[in-house]
Coordinates of C-alpha atoms in Angstrom, one line a residue:
M1 CA 25.3 20.3 -0.6
K2 CA 23.1 21.0 2.4
K3 CA 20.1 21.3 0.2
L4 CA 20.9 17.9 -1.5
F5 CA 21.2 16.3 1.8
L6 CA 17.9 17.6 3.1
L7 CA 16.2 16.6 -0.2
L8 CA 17.6 13.0 0.2
M9 CA 16.4 12.8 3.8
A10 CA 13.0 14.0 2.7
V11 CA 12.9 11.3 0.0
V12 CA 13.9 8.7 2.4
A13 CA 11.4 9.8 5.1
F14 CA 8.6 9.8 2.4
S15 CA 9.4 6.3 1.2
L16 CA 9.6 4.9 4.8
T17 CA 6.2 6.4 5.4
M18 CA 4.7 5.0 2.2
S19 CA 6.0 1.5 3.0
A20 CA 4.7 1.6 6.5
Q21 CA 1.1 2.0 5.1
N22 CA 1.2 -1.5 3.6
R23 CA 0.2 -4.5 5.6
T24 CA 1.4 -8.1 5.6
V25 CA -1.0 -10.8 4.8
S26 CA 0.1 -14.5 5.1
G27 CA -1.8 -17.7 5.0
Q28 CA -1.9 -21.2 3.5
V29 CA -3.9 -22.4 0.4
L30 CA -5.4 -25.8 0.8
Y31 CA -7.3 -28.0 -1.6
E32 CA -10.9 -27.9 -0.7
G33 CA -11.5 -31.7 -1.2
D34 CA -8.8 -33.1 1.3
D35 CA -7.1 -30.1 3.0
E36 CA -3.8 -30.8 1.2
P37 CA -1.6 -27.8 0.6
L38 CA -1.4 -26.4 -2.9
A39 CA 2.1 -25.6 -4.0
G40 CA 2.4 -23.1 -6.8
A41 CA -0.9 -21.3 -6.4
S42 CA -0.8 -17.5 -7.5
I43 CA -1.8 -15.1 -5.1
I44 CA -2.6 -11.6 -6.6
P45 CA -4.2 -8.7 -4.6
Q46 CA -7.4 -7.4 -6.2
G47 CA -6.7 -4.5 -8.7
Q48 CA -2.9 -5.3 -8.9
T49 CA -0.8 -7.2 -11.4
R50 CA 2.0 -8.6 -9.2
G51 CA 1.7 -11.2 -6.6
V52 CA 3.3 -14.1 -5.0
V53 CA 3.3 -18.0 -5.5
T54 CA 2.7 -20.5 -2.6
D55 CA 5.6 -22.5 -1.5
I56 CA 5.6 -26.4 -1.4
D57 CA 3.5 -26.4 1.8
G58 CA 1.0 -23.9 0.3
N59 CA 2.3 -21.0 2.5
F60 CA 2.5 -17.4 1.3
T61 CA 3.3 -13.9 2.6
I62 CA 2.5 -10.7 0.7
Q63 CA 2.5 -7.0 1.3
V64 CA -0.8 -5.3 0.3
A65 CA -2.1 -1.8 0.5
P66 CA -4.8 -1.1 3.0
S67 CA -7.4 -0.7 0.3
V68 CA -7.0 -4.3 -0.8
T69 CA -9.9 -6.4 0.4
Y70 CA -9.6 -9.5 -1.8
L71 CA -6.8 -11.8 -3.0
N72 CA -7.2 -13.6 -6.2
I73 CA -6.0 -17.2 -5.9
S74 CA -5.5 -19.3 -9.0
L75 CA -3.8 -22.6 -10.0
R76 CA -3.2 -23.8 -13.4
G77 CA -4.8 -27.1 -14.1
N78 CA -7.5 -26.5 -11.6
D79 CA -11.2 -26.8 -12.6
S80 CA -12.0 -23.3 -11.4
P81 CA -9.6 -20.8 -12.9
E82 CA -9.8 -18.3 -10.1
S83 CA -11.4 -17.7 -6.8
Q84 CA -11.5 -14.6 -4.5
H85 CA -11.0 -14.5 -0.8
S86 CA -11.1 -11.7 1.6
S87 CA -8.0 -10.7 3.3

């Protein structure tokens, strides 16, 4: 039982350490023409497949690994399918 408890504590400590390595990136996506917020834009970190979507005011918050240097931002129906922005 003691070994199981120690193993569980080690797993919890490891997972806390791993999550502490991520950083939070937040911002607002605006339309370039008139600086209006873009609701529903997809924000996906470079090299990843999961991301977030902007809210009605164009705001987003996402956890990314320290190695991520760009966020891919796209909006369906937009002239340019995707643009990259440094984080």
